[in-house]
mmCIF file of C-alpha atoms in Angstrom:
data_model
loop_
_atom_site.group_PDB
_atom_site.id
_atom_site.type_symbol
_atom_site.label_atom_id
_atom_site.label_comp_id
_atom_site.label_asym_id
_atom_site.label_seq_id
_atom_site.Cartn_x
_atom_site.Cartn_y
_atom_site.Cartn_z
ATOM 1 C CA MET A 1 -125.652 -150.198 -82.700
ATOM 2 C CA LEU A 2 -126.578 -147.136 -80.707
ATOM 3 C CA ASP A 3 -129.592 -147.103 -78.416
ATOM 4 C CA TYR A 4 -131.691 -144.215 -79.718
ATOM 5 C CA LYS A 5 -133.476 -143.769 -76.402
ATOM 6 C CA LEU A 6 -130.107 -142.767 -75.005
ATOM 7 C CA LEU A 7 -129.500 -140.406 -77.919
ATOM 8 C CA GLN A 8 -132.937 -138.884 -77.444
ATOM 9 C CA ALA A 9 -132.105 -138.265 -73.795
ATOM 10 C CA LEU A 10 -128.886 -136.496 -74.778
ATOM 11 C CA ALA A 11 -130.643 -134.306 -77.364
ATOM 12 C CA THR A 12 -133.428 -133.409 -74.937
ATOM 13 C CA VAL A 13 -131.021 -132.502 -72.112
ATOM 14 C CA VAL A 14 -129.153 -130.141 -74.441
ATOM 15 C CA GLU A 15 -132.362 -128.637 -75.862
ATOM 16 C CA CYS A 16 -133.872 -128.121 -72.400
ATOM 17 C CA ASP A 17 -130.562 -127.020 -70.848
ATOM 18 C CA GLY A 18 -130.988 -129.333 -67.878
ATOM 19 C CA PHE A 19 -131.883 -132.808 -66.641
ATOM 20 C CA GLU A 20 -135.035 -131.852 -64.756
ATOM 21 C CA ARG A 21 -136.708 -130.078 -67.684
ATOM 22 C CA ALA A 22 -135.582 -132.877 -70.016
ATOM 23 C CA GLY A 23 -137.267 -135.403 -67.724
ATOM 24 C CA GLU A 24 -140.502 -133.417 -67.814
ATOM 25 C CA GLN A 25 -140.462 -133.389 -71.608
ATOM 26 C CA LEU A 26 -139.630 -137.106 -71.873
ATOM 27 C CA GLY A 27 -142.019 -138.170 -69.112
ATOM 28 C CA LEU A 28 -139.148 -139.501 -67.014
ATOM 29 C CA SER A 29 -137.644 -138.679 -63.648
ATOM 30 C CA GLN A 30 -134.494 -136.590 -63.491
ATOM 31 C CA SER A 31 -132.696 -139.665 -62.181
ATOM 32 C CA ALA A 32 -133.834 -141.767 -65.143
ATOM 33 C CA VAL A 33 -132.566 -139.176 -67.610
ATOM 34 C CA SER A 34 -129.241 -139.042 -65.781
ATOM 35 C CA GLN A 35 -128.995 -142.843 -65.920
ATOM 36 C CA ARG A 36 -129.557 -142.809 -69.676
ATOM 37 C CA ILE A 37 -126.783 -140.272 -70.156
ATOM 38 C CA LYS A 38 -124.460 -142.345 -67.964
ATOM 39 C CA ALA A 39 -125.341 -145.491 -69.931
ATOM 40 C CA LEU A 40 -124.500 -143.685 -73.174
ATOM 41 C CA GLU A 41 -121.178 -142.540 -71.747
ATOM 42 C CA VAL A 42 -120.375 -146.060 -70.559
ATOM 43 C CA ARG A 43 -121.214 -147.411 -74.011
ATOM 44 C CA LEU A 44 -118.916 -144.863 -75.686
ATOM 45 C CA GLY A 45 -116.208 -144.983 -73.064
ATOM 46 C CA GLN A 46 -116.111 -141.178 -72.838
ATOM 47 C CA PRO A 47 -118.295 -138.315 -71.564
ATOM 48 C CA VAL A 48 -120.928 -136.747 -73.815
ATOM 49 C CA LEU A 49 -121.751 -133.786 -71.576
ATOM 50 C CA ILE A 50 -119.735 -131.201 -69.696
ATOM 51 C CA ARG A 51 -121.825 -130.407 -66.643
ATOM 52 C CA HIS A 52 -119.906 -127.515 -65.054
ATOM 53 C CA PRO A 53 -119.720 -124.542 -65.134
ATOM 54 C CA VAL A 54 -122.172 -124.567 -68.066
ATOM 55 C CA LEU A 55 -124.002 -127.617 -69.391
ATOM 56 C CA ARG A 56 -122.808 -128.310 -72.926
ATOM 57 C CA PRO A 57 -121.947 -131.301 -75.136
ATOM 58 C CA THR A 58 -118.411 -132.614 -75.439
ATOM 59 C CA PRO A 59 -116.966 -133.053 -78.962
ATOM 60 C CA ALA A 60 -118.238 -136.648 -78.895
ATOM 61 C CA GLY A 61 -121.634 -135.426 -77.725
ATOM 62 C CA GLN A 62 -121.740 -132.888 -80.546
ATOM 63 C CA ARG A 63 -121.133 -135.637 -83.104
ATOM 64 C CA LEU A 64 -123.984 -137.649 -81.622
ATOM 65 C CA LEU A 65 -126.283 -134.620 -81.713
ATOM 66 C CA ASN A 66 -125.489 -134.130 -85.399
ATOM 67 C CA HIS A 67 -126.362 -137.762 -85.981
ATOM 68 C CA VAL A 68 -129.641 -137.784 -84.067
ATOM 69 C CA GLN A 69 -130.844 -134.616 -85.826
ATOM 70 C CA GLN A 70 -130.353 -136.259 -89.209
ATOM 71 C CA VAL A 71 -131.882 -139.568 -88.085
ATOM 72 C CA GLN A 72 -135.032 -137.787 -86.881
ATOM 73 C CA LEU A 73 -135.476 -136.138 -90.271
ATOM 74 C CA LEU A 74 -134.883 -139.402 -92.138
ATOM 75 C CA GLU A 75 -137.395 -141.170 -89.894
ATOM 76 C CA ARG A 76 -139.943 -138.540 -90.828
ATOM 77 C CA ASP A 77 -139.434 -139.403 -94.510
ATOM 78 C CA LEU A 78 -139.841 -143.102 -93.703
ATOM 79 C CA ARG A 79 -143.136 -142.477 -91.897
ATOM 80 C CA THR A 80 -144.356 -140.618 -94.972
ATOM 81 C CA ALA A 81 -143.438 -143.550 -97.231
ATOM 82 C CA LEU A 82 -144.816 -146.149 -94.791
ATOM 83 C CA PRO A 83 -147.939 -144.683 -93.157
ATOM 84 C CA THR A 84 -148.506 -147.823 -91.090
ATOM 85 C CA LEU A 85 -145.562 -146.861 -88.892
ATOM 86 C CA GLU A 86 -146.355 -145.043 -85.660
ATOM 87 C CA GLU A 87 -147.575 -141.536 -86.395
ATOM 88 C CA ALA A 88 -145.630 -138.689 -84.837
ATOM 89 C CA SER A 89 -145.288 -135.048 -85.737
ATOM 90 C CA PRO A 90 -141.778 -134.293 -86.996
ATOM 91 C CA ARG A 91 -139.860 -131.647 -85.079
ATOM 92 C CA LEU A 92 -137.112 -129.552 -86.611
ATOM 93 C CA ARG A 93 -134.733 -127.508 -84.439
ATOM 94 C CA ILE A 94 -133.552 -124.328 -86.178
ATOM 95 C CA ALA A 95 -131.361 -121.415 -85.125
ATOM 96 C CA LEU A 96 -132.395 -118.064 -86.591
ATOM 97 C CA ASN A 97 -131.949 -114.374 -85.926
ATOM 98 C CA ALA A 98 -134.594 -112.418 -84.010
ATOM 99 C CA ASP A 99 -135.193 -109.865 -86.772
ATOM 100 C CA SER A 100 -136.169 -112.567 -89.262
ATOM 101 C CA LEU A 101 -138.475 -114.154 -86.689
ATOM 102 C CA ALA A 102 -140.097 -110.754 -86.068
ATOM 103 C CA THR A 103 -140.609 -109.961 -89.748
ATOM 104 C CA TRP A 104 -140.748 -112.402 -92.664
ATOM 105 C CA TRP A 105 -140.142 -115.886 -91.224
ATOM 106 C CA ALA A 106 -143.685 -116.842 -90.157
ATOM 107 C CA ALA A 107 -145.255 -115.807 -93.473
ATOM 108 C CA ALA A 108 -142.551 -117.719 -95.367
ATOM 109 C CA VAL A 109 -142.844 -121.070 -93.580
ATOM 110 C CA GLY A 110 -146.367 -121.051 -92.115
ATOM 111 C CA ASP A 111 -148.197 -122.758 -94.992
ATOM 112 C CA PHE A 112 -145.481 -125.392 -95.365
ATOM 113 C CA CYS A 113 -145.442 -126.288 -91.657
ATOM 114 C CA ARG A 114 -149.241 -126.592 -91.577
ATOM 115 C CA ALA A 115 -149.322 -128.760 -94.708
ATOM 116 C CA GLU A 116 -146.540 -131.059 -93.507
ATOM 117 C CA GLY A 117 -147.528 -131.158 -89.837
ATOM 118 C CA LEU A 118 -144.018 -129.929 -89.061
ATOM 119 C CA LEU A 119 -143.198 -128.647 -85.585
ATOM 120 C CA LEU A 120 -140.390 -126.113 -85.244
ATOM 121 C CA ASP A 121 -138.127 -125.694 -82.231
ATOM 122 C CA MET A 122 -136.716 -122.232 -82.903
ATOM 123 C CA VAL A 123 -133.547 -121.092 -81.160
ATOM 124 C CA VAL A 124 -133.086 -117.336 -81.433
ATOM 125 C CA GLU A 125 -129.470 -116.329 -81.968
ATOM 126 C CA ASP A 126 -127.756 -113.278 -83.423
ATOM 127 C CA GLN A 127 -127.174 -113.760 -87.144
ATOM 128 C CA ASP A 128 -123.396 -113.583 -86.693
ATOM 129 C CA VAL A 129 -123.142 -116.443 -84.186
ATOM 130 C CA GLY A 130 -126.036 -118.833 -84.925
ATOM 131 C CA LEU A 131 -123.869 -121.043 -87.135
ATOM 132 C CA ARG A 132 -122.076 -122.279 -84.033
ATOM 133 C CA ARG A 133 -125.276 -124.038 -82.993
ATOM 134 C CA LEU A 134 -125.249 -126.046 -86.224
ATOM 135 C CA ARG A 135 -121.545 -126.838 -85.961
ATOM 136 C CA ASP A 136 -122.058 -128.059 -82.392
ATOM 137 C CA GLY A 137 -124.869 -130.347 -83.462
ATOM 138 C CA GLU A 138 -127.551 -128.516 -81.462
ATOM 139 C CA VAL A 139 -129.729 -127.690 -84.486
ATOM 140 C CA ALA A 140 -130.475 -129.233 -87.873
ATOM 141 C CA ALA A 141 -130.412 -125.916 -89.742
ATOM 142 C CA CYS A 142 -129.382 -122.328 -89.206
ATOM 143 C CA LEU A 143 -130.314 -118.945 -90.657
ATOM 144 C CA CYS A 144 -127.399 -116.555 -90.246
ATOM 145 C CA ALA A 145 -125.135 -114.007 -91.924
ATOM 146 C CA SER A 146 -122.170 -116.309 -92.566
ATOM 147 C CA ASP A 147 -121.575 -117.491 -96.121
ATOM 148 C CA GLN A 148 -119.000 -120.106 -95.107
ATOM 149 C CA PRO A 149 -120.488 -123.629 -95.098
ATOM 150 C CA ILE A 150 -119.258 -126.099 -92.536
ATOM 151 C CA ALA A 151 -118.169 -129.638 -93.377
ATOM 152 C CA GLY A 152 -121.148 -131.831 -94.154
ATOM 153 C CA ALA A 153 -123.576 -128.940 -94.601
ATOM 154 C CA ARG A 154 -124.951 -126.900 -97.485
ATOM 155 C CA CYS A 155 -125.215 -123.103 -97.623
ATOM 156 C CA VAL A 156 -127.932 -121.303 -99.644
ATOM 157 C CA PRO A 157 -128.210 -117.473 -99.904
ATOM 158 C CA LEU A 158 -131.749 -116.234 -99.218
ATOM 159 C CA GLY A 159 -131.599 -112.472 -99.629
ATOM 160 C CA THR A 160 -130.682 -109.245 -97.907
ATOM 161 C CA MET A 161 -132.123 -107.329 -94.958
ATOM 162 C CA VAL A 162 -131.383 -103.595 -94.973
ATOM 163 C CA TYR A 163 -130.849 -101.822 -91.643
ATOM 164 C CA HIS A 164 -131.010 -98.091 -90.901
ATOM 165 C CA PRO A 165 -130.088 -96.165 -87.716
ATOM 166 C CA TYR A 166 -133.569 -95.173 -86.569
ATOM 167 C CA ALA A 167 -134.679 -92.900 -83.727
ATOM 168 C CA THR A 168 -137.617 -90.621 -82.963
ATOM 169 C CA PRO A 169 -137.569 -87.119 -84.486
ATOM 170 C CA ALA A 170 -137.415 -85.639 -80.958
ATOM 171 C CA TYR A 171 -134.425 -87.817 -80.105
ATOM 172 C CA ILE A 172 -132.641 -86.782 -83.292
ATOM 173 C CA ALA A 173 -133.284 -83.094 -82.587
ATOM 174 C CA ARG A 174 -131.915 -83.483 -79.071
ATOM 175 C CA HIS A 175 -128.880 -85.698 -79.658
ATOM 176 C CA PHE A 176 -128.016 -85.167 -83.332
ATOM 177 C CA PRO A 177 -128.771 -81.481 -84.076
ATOM 178 C CA ASP A 178 -125.654 -81.318 -86.274
ATOM 179 C CA GLY A 179 -126.042 -84.774 -87.733
ATOM 180 C CA PRO A 180 -124.082 -87.977 -86.942
ATOM 181 C CA THR A 181 -120.931 -86.374 -85.540
ATOM 182 C CA PRO A 182 -118.283 -88.100 -83.380
ATOM 183 C CA GLU A 183 -119.298 -85.971 -80.397
ATOM 184 C CA ALA A 184 -122.929 -87.017 -80.800
ATOM 185 C CA PHE A 185 -121.957 -90.700 -81.008
ATOM 186 C CA ARG A 186 -119.945 -90.378 -77.787
ATOM 187 C CA ARG A 187 -122.954 -89.031 -75.889
ATOM 188 C CA ALA A 188 -126.141 -90.352 -77.493
ATOM 189 C CA PRO A 189 -127.438 -93.651 -76.042
ATOM 190 C CA ALA A 190 -127.726 -96.402 -78.615
ATOM 191 C CA ILE A 191 -129.704 -99.652 -78.411
ATOM 192 C CA VAL A 192 -127.846 -102.919 -79.036
ATOM 193 C CA TYR A 193 -129.524 -106.311 -79.309
ATOM 194 C CA GLY A 194 -126.919 -108.267 -77.356
ATOM 195 C CA PRO A 195 -123.211 -108.729 -76.643
ATOM 196 C CA HIS A 196 -122.666 -110.486 -79.986
ATOM 197 C CA ASP A 197 -124.559 -107.893 -82.049
ATOM 198 C CA GLN A 198 -122.083 -106.021 -84.238
ATOM 199 C CA LEU A 199 -124.485 -104.008 -86.419
ATOM 200 C CA GLN A 200 -124.139 -100.871 -84.309
ATOM 201 C CA HIS A 201 -120.360 -101.157 -84.333
ATOM 202 C CA ARG A 202 -120.321 -101.668 -88.090
ATOM 203 C CA PHE A 203 -122.480 -98.594 -88.598
ATOM 204 C CA LEU A 204 -120.255 -96.435 -86.389
ATOM 205 C CA ALA A 205 -117.140 -97.713 -88.146
ATOM 206 C CA ASP A 206 -118.760 -96.853 -91.479
ATOM 207 C CA CYS A 207 -119.224 -93.315 -90.126
ATOM 208 C CA GLY A 208 -115.544 -93.164 -89.147
ATOM 209 C CA PHE A 209 -116.161 -93.501 -85.410
ATOM 210 C CA ASP A 210 -114.370 -96.217 -83.405
ATOM 211 C CA GLY A 211 -114.626 -94.958 -79.826
ATOM 212 C CA ARG A 212 -116.809 -96.041 -76.939
ATOM 213 C CA PHE A 213 -120.478 -95.141 -76.881
ATOM 214 C CA PRO A 214 -123.314 -95.543 -74.334
ATOM 215 C CA TYR A 215 -125.934 -98.169 -75.094
ATOM 216 C CA HIS A 216 -128.871 -100.161 -73.777
ATOM 217 C CA LEU A 217 -128.835 -103.959 -74.209
ATOM 218 C CA CYS A 218 -132.198 -105.294 -75.350
ATOM 219 C CA PRO A 219 -132.307 -108.985 -76.427
ATOM 220 C CA SER A 220 -135.778 -108.703 -77.970
ATOM 221 C CA SER A 221 -136.556 -107.594 -81.494
ATOM 222 C CA GLU A 222 -139.997 -106.276 -80.546
ATOM 223 C CA GLY A 223 -138.627 -104.685 -77.377
ATOM 224 C CA PHE A 224 -135.895 -103.055 -79.447
ATOM 225 C CA VAL A 225 -138.540 -101.260 -81.511
ATOM 226 C CA ARG A 226 -140.494 -100.238 -78.424
ATOM 227 C CA LEU A 227 -137.419 -98.722 -76.770
ATOM 228 C CA THR A 228 -136.622 -96.813 -79.939
ATOM 229 C CA VAL A 229 -140.173 -95.469 -80.251
ATOM 230 C CA ALA A 230 -140.028 -94.475 -76.558
ATOM 231 C CA GLY A 231 -137.047 -92.246 -77.347
ATOM 232 C CA MET A 232 -134.590 -94.201 -75.200
ATOM 233 C CA GLY A 233 -131.984 -94.489 -77.940
ATOM 234 C CA TYR A 234 -131.217 -95.010 -81.601
ATOM 235 C CA GLY A 235 -130.511 -98.369 -83.150
ATOM 236 C CA MET A 236 -130.080 -100.425 -86.285
ATOM 237 C CA LEU A 237 -133.489 -101.714 -87.343
ATOM 238 C CA PRO A 238 -134.535 -103.563 -90.505
ATOM 239 C CA ARG A 239 -136.482 -101.312 -92.835
ATOM 240 C CA MET A 240 -139.239 -103.900 -93.318
ATOM 241 C CA GLN A 241 -139.905 -104.044 -89.567
ATOM 242 C CA VAL A 242 -140.569 -100.319 -89.048
ATOM 243 C CA ALA A 243 -141.808 -99.147 -92.448
ATOM 244 C CA SER A 244 -145.195 -98.113 -91.029
ATOM 245 C CA LEU A 245 -143.598 -96.206 -88.132
ATOM 246 C CA VAL A 246 -141.374 -94.338 -90.576
ATOM 247 C CA ALA A 247 -144.358 -93.559 -92.820
ATOM 248 C CA GLU A 248 -146.238 -92.183 -89.797
ATOM 249 C CA GLY A 249 -143.288 -89.964 -88.888
ATOM 250 C CA ARG A 250 -142.705 -91.686 -85.552
ATOM 251 C CA LEU A 251 -139.216 -92.860 -86.541
ATOM 252 C CA ALA A 252 -136.556 -91.429 -88.836
ATOM 253 C CA SER A 253 -132.961 -92.214 -89.695
ATOM 254 C CA ILE A 254 -130.212 -90.258 -87.956
ATOM 255 C CA ALA A 255 -128.143 -90.717 -91.132
ATOM 256 C CA PRO A 256 -130.525 -91.045 -94.120
ATOM 257 C CA GLU A 257 -127.687 -91.578 -96.577
ATOM 258 C CA ARG A 258 -126.294 -94.575 -94.685
ATOM 259 C CA SER A 259 -127.542 -98.134 -94.278
ATOM 260 C CA LEU A 260 -126.187 -101.620 -93.696
ATOM 261 C CA ALA A 261 -127.128 -104.596 -95.856
ATOM 262 C CA VAL A 262 -126.990 -108.022 -94.183
ATOM 263 C CA THR A 263 -127.199 -111.033 -96.490
ATOM 264 C CA LEU A 264 -128.798 -114.067 -94.859
ATOM 265 C CA TYR A 265 -127.774 -117.652 -95.579
ATOM 266 C CA TRP A 266 -129.578 -120.916 -94.879
ATOM 267 C CA HIS A 267 -127.262 -123.667 -93.616
ATOM 268 C CA PHE A 268 -128.431 -127.263 -93.207
ATOM 269 C CA TRP A 269 -126.942 -130.734 -92.970
ATOM 270 C CA ARG A 270 -126.637 -132.703 -96.196
ATOM 271 C CA HIS A 271 -128.577 -135.966 -96.419
ATOM 272 C CA SER A 272 -131.004 -134.851 -93.721
ATOM 273 C CA GLY A 273 -134.126 -135.988 -95.496
ATOM 274 C CA GLU A 274 -136.854 -134.735 -97.770
ATOM 275 C CA VAL A 275 -138.588 -132.378 -95.334
ATOM 276 C CA LEU A 276 -135.489 -130.238 -94.917
ATOM 277 C CA GLU A 277 -134.942 -130.188 -98.670
ATOM 278 C CA GLN A 278 -138.550 -129.087 -99.172
ATOM 279 C CA LEU A 279 -138.252 -126.381 -96.523
ATOM 280 C CA THR A 280 -135.100 -125.156 -98.231
ATOM 281 C CA GLY A 281 -137.034 -124.892 -101.480
ATOM 282 C CA VAL A 282 -139.738 -122.851 -99.731
ATOM 283 C CA LEU A 283 -137.167 -120.478 -98.270
ATOM 284 C CA GLY A 284 -135.517 -120.137 -101.664
ATOM 285 C CA GLU A 285 -138.703 -118.414 -102.873
ATOM 286 C CA VAL A 286 -138.552 -115.723 -100.166
ATOM 287 C CA MET A 287 -138.112 -112.174 -101.424
ATOM 288 C CA LEU A 288 -136.414 -109.955 -98.853
ATOM 289 C CA GLU A 289 -134.960 -106.666 -100.087
#
């Protein structure tokens, strides 16, 4: 049988991205955490972590992370059925996109988390790449744009977020006086969330433009809006996030006839316990666009 203290050490090191921070969270010294990881590797006869150049789990480590995520959820169900067991707040690690976190997510899950005493460890990832976190065993569930379930997991469609290319009216008058032309796209600074964000590229391709374009990188959903309102660039923003700014005339679309619809999917491990099933039911009631 596996020693779950060793598995907890592995999960915490990966979550905290380091031995020192993991020790602080577990109330152990960095050396003690390292010893637990070494003991786990000795028990398995193979490494569970790649330490250089970037700390990440090995394939064996990923399998163990998948396992410990599911065990933690099942233990939560057992504590509910047997209240005399040690009380502990369940914690669920989820990967989700920044735009959902900045708009509808809190309202959708807030009541459920309060009622269940559920703690969330939210990992913000672009919707096109978050599924990798689930596949690697780093999270128990993932909210992303992929509709392809991975082995051992379920995939549930939640709804669609609609994005428009917003900018300030002054920015549009300066950079797009003749509308969204190829010349304007070559010169006008855009705002892109991060290196994995493909919304801007998809929009430009939809407009028939496939060349290079200048852009700011801003890995913050709220910061993205602030940069746009400041007139620093144009960018793909969800309609629900900036509806009031559009109504006030502070933002407008550079191409009113064009938009991008992104369907979001909820991925989670099968047989992960009642709390995850209940959360899935709550999310299934969300109305996006």
